[in-house]
């Protein structure tokens, strides 16, 4: 790098990088570092450019890997960076652009080198490279560990203490990214890391007191969604006296050595991708998810997960529990707004899931909001566009709905929220519909999509569980929602008949031939009968708890009453069919008494009158349908690969070479 480097293509022949990776040790006080850190090429802002950077510098990195255990130049570079950051907060407050620029460039080089080192060696070997003086094999340990811990602690301090300004945006982003790189050892292991040197440093010792402040800062970075400052404002600004991009440097360094550095390059325009998002917010959220999903240490639980589980609203004046030293306060209104706005990304949906599932304060706050549609609608859009989303994003959205529907207040309130013109719902024009009816439509559509495409029992179960939780609180169902409930039952009925017919034919064929094995139709039949049973329970729950509120469902039930004939005497459904059969018979009789050729309006009027007259004591009471989301016993087997797949696929994350990745097994969607 250095003063003469202006593009990635020139890096392999850069004299300063060659010296850094050479056989000669460089003291941390050598003027060489000022020259090395004086580069101004366009910094990469996406994975494609970062791939080019890695390819251009691979020869330098290989040389450094080979020679660094003897020269200690990586350790010297890190010590130079540490010395530059000691007064970084003051530099930001005093607008010391030059000082921040140097520190950023040092960290940028460290981050790039670390990524290559971590992908090519074990953590134990990495420790050796942090040794800054020659030692005999087996004698390294304490000193190099301290240097790793010092760098990690410095990065955390930089994130939580340096104010976020235009001139500090780049170095804050680089600090967050470097921490992700430090933790990326997981990508290069087939198994979940349960004992890691880096994890130990972050969850113990000098880093531990910063836990709550780091989590809080990362959350606020996500909340603020600060975009990268315009080109030309990151570090240097032109002087008003016409002197150009120069500084009066009291240290006597030649002014021509220092050139402008911007995140997007001198005079370049931000890419459309960066115009639409905040790199710092994205990286901060990824780091937060990675930290929250570190496995617990043998003697202590993950402090970052503890912090996420226990933080409170700034308006909450109750005392913190003494059992959790990592609790803190944050503005829930700002957090809620950010969560509502960012649900198009996997990582934001995963954060929402974690907060609703693990933080009772957040869950209580969300359920008390009077504008809950702002959160639910983006979740419904994820499910509606199921074919465009990866399966894990769909699962997270669905589990969020399941968690929300565990609350009866939520189930009541969503039917009171009236929506106008839902443009993204394409099957039918919905000029006016309640949020509750829309939720039912989207969940049923997800079930039908799953039946014809993925056939995932887990997805089926969670969709039906959400409907079951809501069923007792169904209110004023939209006629289309009521139709779709009965249409889903019709689809299940046809599928049941088809499987039953296949099983019968297979059994007949087996009597004439003993050679061919029988398909397992009994298992298929059992699964579909479980689903049919649950649908009948959902319909029954609505009829027994809120029949008078749902004339459209009764209308749809009567219109398709023939569907239920075959299930009246079926041993698996006889009990639950009693109530449904009673309702069908009662209202059919009243319609017959009213005469033939009745209009839709007249039928609905008769249903409303009959709902008042129906003796409720004749309906058999069943246990209340309530399903709670229960996380698997070993959730890290799902969540850790999922989180790292998000890091791997992030548009503004570092480039990861696919051939080196071992844990990464999730689909990129």
XYZ file of C-alpha atoms in Angstrom:
669
model
C 0.000 0.000 0.000
C 1.539 3.374 0.807
C 1.374 6.675 -0.996
C 1.764 5.337 -4.504
C -1.033 2.718 -4.395
C -4.240 3.882 -5.993
C -5.846 0.660 -7.228
C -6.198 -2.989 -6.239
C -4.337 -4.165 -9.348
C -1.130 -2.466 -8.159
C -1.051 -4.140 -4.753
C 0.950 -7.326 -5.568
C 3.970 -5.214 -6.550
C 3.605 -2.621 -3.805
C 7.011 -2.127 -2.157
C 5.553 -1.455 1.290
C 3.476 -4.636 1.305
C 6.492 -6.594 0.108
C 8.511 -5.230 3.001
C 5.703 -6.010 5.489
C 5.642 -9.629 4.313
C 9.403 -9.922 3.887
C 12.092 -11.538 6.016
C 13.176 -8.339 7.782
C 11.624 -7.523 11.196
C 10.135 -4.021 11.372
C 10.052 -2.182 14.687
C 6.757 -0.626 15.712
C 8.576 2.738 15.886
C 9.902 2.525 12.321
C 8.849 5.434 10.006
C 7.887 2.667 7.558
C 4.443 2.468 9.158
C 3.585 6.055 8.225
C 4.424 5.201 4.628
C 2.509 1.903 4.656
C -0.624 3.528 6.009
C -0.702 6.247 3.341
C -2.806 4.478 0.730
C -5.819 5.861 -1.076
C -7.157 3.281 -3.524
C -10.909 2.804 -3.746
C -11.845 0.671 -0.764
C -14.055 -2.347 -1.577
C -17.682 -2.041 -0.546
C -19.058 -5.388 -1.721
C -18.104 -9.041 -1.907
C -17.115 -8.915 -5.580
C -14.546 -6.168 -5.008
C -13.321 -7.901 -1.877
C -12.748 -11.053 -3.919
C -10.526 -9.036 -6.252
C -8.683 -7.641 -3.230
C -8.028 -11.116 -1.828
C -6.814 -12.407 -5.183
C -4.488 -9.408 -5.580
C -2.940 -9.756 -2.124
C -2.806 -13.545 -1.763
C 0.911 -13.693 -2.594
C 1.639 -11.069 0.080
C -0.457 -12.942 2.644
C 1.229 -16.288 1.888
C 4.627 -14.694 2.317
C 3.565 -13.129 5.614
C 2.170 -16.454 6.861
C 5.548 -18.026 6.143
C 7.827 -15.326 7.543
C 5.796 -13.677 10.300
C 6.596 -16.233 13.064
C 10.212 -15.048 12.772
C 9.730 -11.348 11.961
C 6.692 -10.604 14.158
C 5.591 -7.930 11.672
C 1.895 -8.708 12.159
C 2.322 -8.089 15.878
C 4.154 -4.833 15.163
C 1.356 -3.674 12.859
C -1.223 -4.466 15.536
C 0.785 -2.535 18.135
C 0.961 0.438 15.742
C -2.828 0.291 15.418
C -3.268 0.036 19.184
C -1.105 3.114 19.698
C -3.111 5.042 17.083
C -6.412 4.251 18.806
C -5.502 5.410 22.295
C -6.720 8.919 21.571
C -9.207 8.120 18.834
C -12.200 9.437 20.790
C -10.466 12.788 21.295
C -9.473 12.810 17.612
C -13.105 12.407 16.603
C -14.228 15.204 18.900
C -11.454 17.477 17.577
C -12.120 16.508 13.932
C -8.579 15.118 13.609
C -9.144 13.568 10.200
C -5.540 12.560 9.639
C -5.237 10.595 12.870
C -8.486 8.692 12.198
C -7.406 7.989 8.620
C -4.170 6.371 9.792
C -5.976 4.238 12.359
C -8.565 3.128 9.790
C -5.941 2.126 7.233
C -4.041 0.115 9.839
C -7.216 -1.716 10.860
C -8.185 -2.308 7.220
C -4.860 -4.101 6.597
C -5.176 -6.089 9.847
C -8.692 -7.209 8.924
C -7.643 -8.360 5.444
C -4.654 -10.269 6.843
C -6.682 -11.836 9.645
C -9.253 -13.195 7.220
C -6.562 -15.029 5.270
C -4.767 -16.253 8.402
C -7.972 -17.589 10.002
C -8.989 -19.447 6.837
C -5.617 -21.221 6.664
C -4.709 -22.156 10.223
C -6.005 -23.236 13.610
C -6.544 -20.822 16.483
C -3.445 -22.218 18.185
C -1.338 -21.438 15.097
C -2.939 -17.996 14.911
C -1.763 -17.322 18.458
C 1.806 -17.956 17.363
C 1.482 -15.278 14.675
C 0.489 -12.770 17.338
C 3.863 -13.263 19.014
C 5.927 -10.148 18.362
C 9.340 -11.531 19.224
C 11.120 -14.727 18.298
C 10.518 -17.614 20.693
C 11.327 -21.279 20.777
C 8.500 -23.725 19.996
C 6.307 -24.412 23.001
C 7.300 -21.267 24.913
C 4.684 -18.912 23.440
C 1.400 -18.449 25.197
C 0.712 -15.663 27.648
C 2.225 -12.765 25.725
C 0.597 -13.573 22.392
C -2.727 -14.279 24.070
C -2.569 -10.881 25.712
C -2.007 -9.224 22.339
C -5.088 -10.962 20.893
C -7.128 -9.947 23.910
C -5.785 -6.402 23.731
C -6.803 -6.104 20.086
C -10.282 -7.554 20.735
C -10.787 -5.241 23.686
C -9.559 -2.274 21.648
C -12.035 -3.036 18.847
C -14.916 -3.208 21.325
C -13.841 0.062 22.947
C -13.639 1.675 19.521
C -17.217 0.567 18.712
C -18.764 1.654 22.009
C -16.756 4.800 22.824
C -15.938 6.571 19.563
C -18.898 8.762 18.502
C -20.465 7.890 15.144
C -19.687 10.819 12.824
C -19.022 11.115 9.112
C -15.285 10.952 9.752
C -15.546 7.895 12.066
C -18.105 5.895 10.062
C -15.479 3.932 8.119
C -13.378 2.956 11.127
C -16.479 1.969 13.113
C -17.562 -0.245 10.221
C -14.071 -1.736 9.980
C -14.007 -2.485 13.727
C -17.335 -4.340 13.541
C -16.185 -6.265 10.461
C -12.877 -7.212 12.096
C -14.723 -8.700 15.073
C -16.820 -10.773 12.646
C -13.584 -11.938 11.000
C -12.127 -12.893 14.386
C -15.205 -15.036 15.033
C -15.213 -16.531 11.533
C -13.163 -19.529 12.702
C -16.581 -21.211 12.877
C -16.904 -21.121 9.082
C -13.900 -23.391 8.728
C -15.072 -26.140 11.084
C -17.581 -28.862 10.272
C -18.781 -29.040 13.869
C -20.194 -26.342 16.132
C -17.321 -24.700 18.036
C -17.870 -25.233 21.741
C -14.366 -24.389 22.933
C -12.748 -21.472 21.148
C -9.874 -19.213 22.159
C -11.577 -16.171 20.614
C -14.891 -17.008 22.309
C -13.065 -17.271 25.636
C -11.573 -13.792 25.252
C -14.936 -12.254 24.351
C -16.863 -13.928 27.177
C -14.271 -13.578 29.934
C -11.534 -11.250 31.099
C -11.120 -7.694 29.847
C -13.893 -7.849 27.233
C -16.623 -9.035 29.608
C -17.364 -5.642 31.291
C -18.192 -4.184 27.857
C -20.891 -6.792 27.081
C -23.997 -4.667 27.635
C -22.470 -1.562 26.036
C -21.456 -3.521 22.948
C -24.890 -5.113 22.543
C -26.564 -1.743 23.087
C -24.310 0.003 20.544
C -24.860 -2.692 17.917
C -28.617 -2.432 18.449
C -28.497 1.341 18.084
C -26.410 1.004 14.918
C -29.199 -1.218 13.572
C -31.876 1.206 14.752
C -30.221 4.311 13.281
C -29.568 2.762 9.835
C -26.919 5.422 9.163
C -25.883 5.322 5.539
C -22.315 5.651 4.432
C -21.402 9.357 4.231
C -21.135 10.830 0.725
C -17.753 10.414 -1.013
C -15.259 13.056 0.045
C -16.620 13.522 3.576
C -15.135 10.503 5.317
C -11.746 11.812 6.258
C -10.570 14.933 4.488
C -12.355 18.096 3.524
C -11.001 20.824 1.278
C -9.541 23.878 2.933
C -11.215 27.193 2.253
C -7.928 28.915 1.414
C -7.565 26.992 -1.837
C -4.790 24.820 -0.458
C -6.508 21.665 -1.692
C -6.582 18.397 0.189
C -3.603 19.189 2.384
C -3.012 19.419 6.087
C -0.469 21.374 8.048
C 1.200 18.371 9.632
C 3.260 19.493 12.586
C 5.150 16.221 12.685
C 7.060 17.260 9.571
C 5.822 14.437 7.356
C 5.902 15.548 3.731
C 2.478 16.861 2.744
C 2.578 15.010 -0.542
C 2.544 11.715 1.320
C -1.014 12.116 2.526
C -3.815 11.699 0.026
C -7.563 11.538 0.245
C -9.239 8.351 1.406
C -12.959 7.773 0.966
C -15.015 4.654 1.394
C -16.361 4.872 -2.140
C -13.226 6.327 -3.747
C -12.307 9.857 -4.748
C -15.216 11.497 -6.479
C -17.010 8.221 -7.074
C -20.730 7.757 -6.640
C -22.213 5.362 -4.121
C -23.456 2.136 -5.646
C -27.237 1.648 -5.842
C -26.881 -1.165 -3.325
C -25.292 1.098 -0.741
C -27.822 3.813 -1.424
C -30.500 1.414 -0.258
C -28.887 0.191 2.947
C -26.524 0.985 5.754
C -23.331 -1.107 5.730
C -22.704 -0.312 9.394
C -26.249 -1.281 10.422
C -26.019 -4.501 8.434
C -22.623 -5.518 9.826
C -23.628 -4.540 13.365
C -26.709 -6.743 13.169
C -24.675 -9.662 11.819
C -22.129 -9.287 14.627
C -24.919 -9.099 17.201
C -26.468 -12.333 15.888
C -23.083 -14.073 15.868
C -22.338 -13.002 19.464
C -25.803 -14.002 20.670
C -25.356 -17.479 19.199
C -21.939 -18.268 20.659
C -22.190 -21.509 22.597
C -22.242 -21.231 26.376
C -18.950 -21.671 28.203
C -18.723 -24.692 30.545
C -18.849 -22.480 33.639
C -20.866 -19.451 32.460
C -23.744 -18.771 30.046
C -23.220 -16.591 26.980
C -23.199 -12.993 28.370
C -24.274 -11.482 25.025
C -27.347 -13.699 24.935
C -28.027 -12.731 28.550
C -27.874 -9.061 27.601
C -30.294 -9.577 24.702
C -32.674 -11.516 26.940
C -32.853 -8.903 29.682
C -32.611 -5.344 28.341
C -35.510 -3.022 29.160
C -37.263 0.038 27.785
C -35.792 3.428 28.683
C -39.216 4.294 30.138
C -39.087 1.307 32.497
C -38.094 2.577 35.958
C -38.072 -0.805 37.725
C -34.782 -1.918 39.225
C -32.500 -4.338 37.382
C -32.128 -7.847 38.708
C -28.868 -8.353 40.558
C -28.574 -11.802 38.972
C -27.869 -10.316 35.532
C -25.011 -7.799 35.386
C -25.422 -7.356 31.619
C -28.889 -5.766 31.577
C -29.325 -2.279 30.085
C -32.004 0.066 28.751
C -32.824 1.033 25.178
C -35.565 3.027 23.468
C -38.204 0.433 22.552
C -40.131 2.797 20.288
C -37.072 3.322 18.072
C -36.308 -0.401 18.125
C -39.894 -1.273 17.159
C -39.831 1.190 14.253
C -36.562 -0.256 12.920
C -37.838 -3.827 13.216
C -40.988 -2.923 11.287
C -39.001 -1.265 8.506
C -36.279 -3.897 8.047
C -38.165 -7.204 7.846
C -37.217 -7.802 4.205
C -33.839 -9.065 5.402
C -33.289 -12.473 6.995
C -31.161 -11.026 9.752
C -33.787 -8.492 10.870
C -36.432 -11.237 10.995
C -34.067 -13.440 12.991
C -33.451 -10.569 15.441
C -37.205 -10.055 15.838
C -37.644 -13.772 16.535
C -34.880 -13.729 19.170
C -36.317 -10.681 20.921
C -39.898 -11.984 20.971
C -38.823 -15.447 22.068
C -36.148 -14.561 24.619
C -36.871 -11.048 25.911
C -40.144 -10.841 27.828
C -39.877 -7.031 28.057
C -39.802 -6.661 24.271
C -42.600 -9.203 23.776
C -44.863 -7.406 26.269
C -44.143 -4.059 24.623
C -44.824 -5.340 21.091
C -48.106 -6.984 22.089
C -49.243 -3.726 23.710
C -48.671 -1.643 20.566
C -51.785 -0.172 18.966
C -50.108 -0.193 15.548
C -49.285 -3.910 15.495
C -50.131 -4.027 11.780
C -46.848 -2.228 11.055
C -45.005 -5.310 12.314
C -47.391 -8.052 11.180
C -47.825 -6.906 7.570
C -44.112 -7.252 6.651
C -44.138 -10.744 8.220
C -47.192 -11.675 6.152
C -45.456 -10.409 3.013
C -42.538 -12.765 3.694
C -44.949 -15.700 3.916
C -46.961 -14.548 0.908
C -43.838 -14.497 -1.271
C -42.772 -17.892 0.054
C -41.452 -19.048 -3.323
C -39.003 -16.105 -3.396
C -37.665 -16.615 0.151
C -35.301 -19.210 1.533
C -36.932 -21.778 3.793
C -35.275 -20.462 6.957
C -36.629 -16.943 6.463
C -40.106 -18.433 6.022
C -39.699 -20.514 9.192
C -38.639 -17.488 11.221
C -41.629 -15.466 9.971
C -44.001 -18.305 10.762
C -42.600 -18.863 14.254
C -42.953 -15.129 14.944
C -46.659 -15.405 14.097
C -46.958 -18.470 16.318
C -45.376 -16.593 19.241
C -47.678 -13.605 18.709
C -50.808 -15.786 18.482
C -50.062 -17.282 21.896
C -51.515 -14.027 23.268
C -55.328 -13.730 23.332
C -55.124 -9.940 23.312
C -53.233 -10.070 20.015
C -55.782 -12.509 18.583
C -58.630 -10.141 19.460
C -56.968 -6.904 18.387
C -55.972 -8.055 14.882
C -59.654 -8.419 13.964
C -60.251 -4.806 14.984
C -57.576 -3.419 12.637
C -59.128 -2.688 9.234
C -56.780 -2.492 6.243
C -57.403 -0.835 2.898
C -56.190 -2.021 -0.526
C -53.562 -4.693 0.139
C -51.738 -4.320 -3.179
C -49.286 -7.214 -2.741
C -52.072 -9.778 -2.325
C -52.651 -10.813 -5.931
C -55.223 -13.646 -5.776
C -58.113 -11.306 -5.125
C -58.697 -7.578 -4.815
C -58.952 -6.778 -1.111
C -60.310 -3.262 -0.818
C -61.096 -3.658 2.870
C -60.210 -6.513 5.214
C -59.245 -6.971 8.853
C -55.662 -7.798 9.729
C -56.918 -11.025 11.313
C -58.659 -12.183 8.130
C -55.583 -11.302 6.061
C -53.391 -13.294 8.428
C -55.701 -16.308 8.000
C -55.572 -15.969 4.196
C -51.773 -15.829 4.093
C -51.276 -18.747 6.498
C -53.751 -20.907 4.543
C -51.976 -19.991 1.308
C -48.681 -21.055 2.909
C -50.219 -24.403 3.884
C -51.502 -24.969 0.349
C -48.140 -24.038 -1.148
C -46.424 -26.447 1.217
C -48.864 -29.256 0.311
C -48.069 -28.959 -3.384
C -44.354 -28.087 -3.224
C -42.207 -28.710 -0.162
C -44.468 -31.076 1.846
C -42.772 -30.129 5.082
C -44.650 -31.471 8.115
C -42.938 -28.959 10.428
C -44.236 -26.029 8.378
C -47.739 -27.554 8.296
C -47.749 -28.024 12.045
C -46.735 -24.439 12.824
C -49.200 -22.931 10.338
C -52.066 -24.925 11.827
C -50.901 -24.126 15.366
C -51.101 -20.381 14.619
C -54.630 -20.786 13.191
C -55.643 -22.910 16.175
C -54.400 -20.271 18.626
C -56.485 -17.642 16.833
C -59.613 -19.738 16.242
C -61.475 -18.975 19.493
C -61.032 -15.240 18.802
C -62.083 -15.198 15.119
C -64.246 -12.096 14.644
C -66.158 -10.845 11.592
C -64.206 -13.055 9.209
C -64.022 -11.683 5.687
C -66.136 -13.803 3.329
C -63.027 -14.713 1.323
C -61.163 -15.804 4.476
C -64.137 -17.979 5.473
C -64.227 -19.500 1.977
C -60.500 -20.274 2.083
C -60.844 -22.087 5.425
C -63.479 -24.398 3.939
C -61.552 -24.658 0.627
C -58.490 -25.861 2.533
C -60.630 -28.491 4.214
C -61.952 -29.482 0.772
C -58.410 -29.883 -0.528
C -57.485 -32.040 2.468
C -60.613 -34.119 1.977
C -59.765 -34.824 -1.666
C -56.191 -35.678 -0.728
C -57.476 -38.038 1.972
C -59.728 -39.828 -0.526
C -56.901 -40.126 -3.041
C -54.476 -41.646 -0.535
C -57.217 -43.976 0.729
C -57.916 -45.131 -2.814
C -54.201 -45.692 -3.496
C -53.888 -47.705 -0.297
C -56.876 -49.865 -1.276
C -55.538 -50.509 -4.785
C -52.106 -51.310 -3.416
C -53.587 -53.789 -0.969
C -55.546 -55.503 -3.759
C -52.402 -55.714 -5.895
C -50.431 -57.252 -3.065
C -52.909 -60.141 -2.842
C -52.040 -61.221 -6.380
C -48.285 -60.574 -6.163
C -46.020 -61.103 -3.195
C -42.885 -59.808 -4.942
C -43.285 -56.006 -4.871
C -43.039 -54.130 -1.546
C -46.044 -52.093 -0.421
C -45.724 -48.270 -0.320
C -46.247 -46.860 3.167
C -49.719 -45.426 2.531
C -50.677 -46.008 6.158
C -48.157 -43.355 7.266
C -49.358 -40.887 4.614
C -52.945 -41.512 5.679
C -52.078 -40.979 9.329
C -50.378 -37.639 8.598
C -53.247 -36.277 6.526
C -55.816 -37.416 9.082
C -53.896 -35.527 11.775
C -54.112 -32.379 9.642
C -57.826 -32.922 8.922
C -58.463 -33.439 12.628
C -56.734 -30.158 13.425
C -58.738 -28.296 10.762
C -61.965 -29.677 12.229
C -60.848 -28.562 15.684
C -60.136 -25.047 14.355
C -63.602 -24.819 12.770
C -65.208 -26.253 15.909
C -63.334 -23.803 18.155
C -64.662 -20.874 16.151
C -68.235 -22.229 16.172
C -68.309 -22.912 19.915
C -66.627 -19.654 20.971
C -67.645 -17.006 18.432
C -70.301 -18.382 16.088
C -72.452 -15.242 16.368
C -69.456 -13.130 15.259
C -68.822 -15.147 12.080
C -71.850 -15.490 9.798
C -69.571 -15.748 6.751
C -67.958 -18.919 8.119
C -71.358 -20.496 8.800
C -72.427 -19.535 5.257
C -69.324 -21.176 3.766
C -69.876 -24.236 5.973
C -73.463 -24.630 4.748
C -72.482 -24.068 1.134
C -69.974 -26.931 1.280
C -71.793 -29.132 3.832
C -71.486 -32.227 1.645
C -67.733 -32.216 2.345
C -68.348 -33.245 5.934
C -70.631 -36.215 5.249
C -67.839 -38.791 4.998
C -66.308 -37.754 8.331
C -69.447 -38.098 10.489
C -68.933 -41.795 11.132
C -65.140 -41.861 10.838
C -63.744 -43.074 14.190
C -60.994 -40.397 14.160
C -63.437 -37.512 13.747
C -66.782 -38.608 15.240
C -66.453 -36.610 18.460
C -65.383 -33.337 16.865
C -67.974 -33.712 14.091
C -70.870 -33.655 16.582
C -70.776 -29.858 16.991
C -70.179 -29.156 13.309
C -73.007 -31.520 12.345
C -75.305 -29.855 14.867
C -74.586 -26.383 13.456
C -75.076 -27.559 9.869
C -78.396 -29.269 10.754
C -79.678 -26.329 12.798
C -79.046 -23.688 10.144
C -80.049 -25.938 7.235
C -83.427 -26.410 8.898
C -83.946 -22.662 9.311
C -83.014 -22.038 5.680
C -85.474 -24.697 4.513
C -88.217 -23.031 6.530
C -87.418 -19.698 4.865
C -88.118 -21.168 1.410
C -86.169 -21.556 -1.832
C -84.357 -19.024 -4.052
C -82.869 -17.057 -1.178
C -80.384 -14.263 -1.907
C -76.954 -14.200 -0.266
C -78.034 -11.237 1.864
C -81.170 -13.090 3.036
C -79.171 -16.216 3.903
C -76.716 -14.157 5.969
C -79.621 -12.460 7.734
C -81.140 -15.851 8.656
C -77.741 -17.038 9.907
C -77.360 -13.969 12.119
C -80.828 -14.488 13.593
C -80.194 -18.204 14.072
C -76.883 -17.577 15.834
C -78.815 -15.845 18.615
C -81.397 -18.640 18.826
C -78.975 -21.596 18.791
C -78.876 -23.171 22.275
C -75.216 -22.969 23.278
C -75.570 -25.732 25.868
C -76.138 -28.234 23.061
C -72.579 -27.663 21.783
C -70.047 -29.994 23.345
C -67.119 -28.294 25.072
C -63.590 -29.271 24.017
C -60.288 -28.256 25.614
C -59.085 -24.833 24.457
C -56.717 -24.971 21.490
C -53.397 -23.492 22.593
C -50.016 -24.174 21.087
C -46.734 -22.659 22.290
C -43.523 -22.447 20.344
C -40.848 -24.588 21.965
C -37.273 -24.218 20.794
C -35.448 -27.436 20.050
C -33.209 -28.887 22.768
C -30.093 -28.032 20.727
C -31.077 -24.886 18.819
C -27.476 -24.025 17.961
C -27.483 -26.914 15.461
C -29.942 -24.798 13.442
C -29.180 -21.228 14.418
C -25.374 -21.148 14.247
C -25.186 -22.422 10.626
C -28.122 -20.133 9.794
C -26.395 -17.044 11.227
C -23.140 -17.822 9.443
C -24.995 -18.381 6.183
C -26.296 -14.813 6.560
C -22.743 -13.557 7.116
C -21.543 -15.570 4.138
C -24.244 -14.178 1.839
C -24.189 -10.593 3.072
C -23.627 -8.139 0.243
C -21.370 -5.910 2.340
C -19.574 -8.650 4.263
C -16.079 -9.859 3.493
C -15.578 -12.211 0.609
C -15.380 -15.830 1.784
C -13.824 -18.382 -0.549
C -16.416 -21.173 -1.010
C -13.758 -23.882 -1.219
C -12.643 -23.136 2.346
C -16.094 -23.101 3.956
C -17.019 -26.226 5.934
C -19.874 -25.231 8.268
C -21.736 -23.346 5.549
C -24.527 -25.708 4.499
C -27.621 -23.499 4.484
C -29.336 -22.610 1.218
C -28.715 -19.052 0.071
C -32.284 -18.614 -1.183
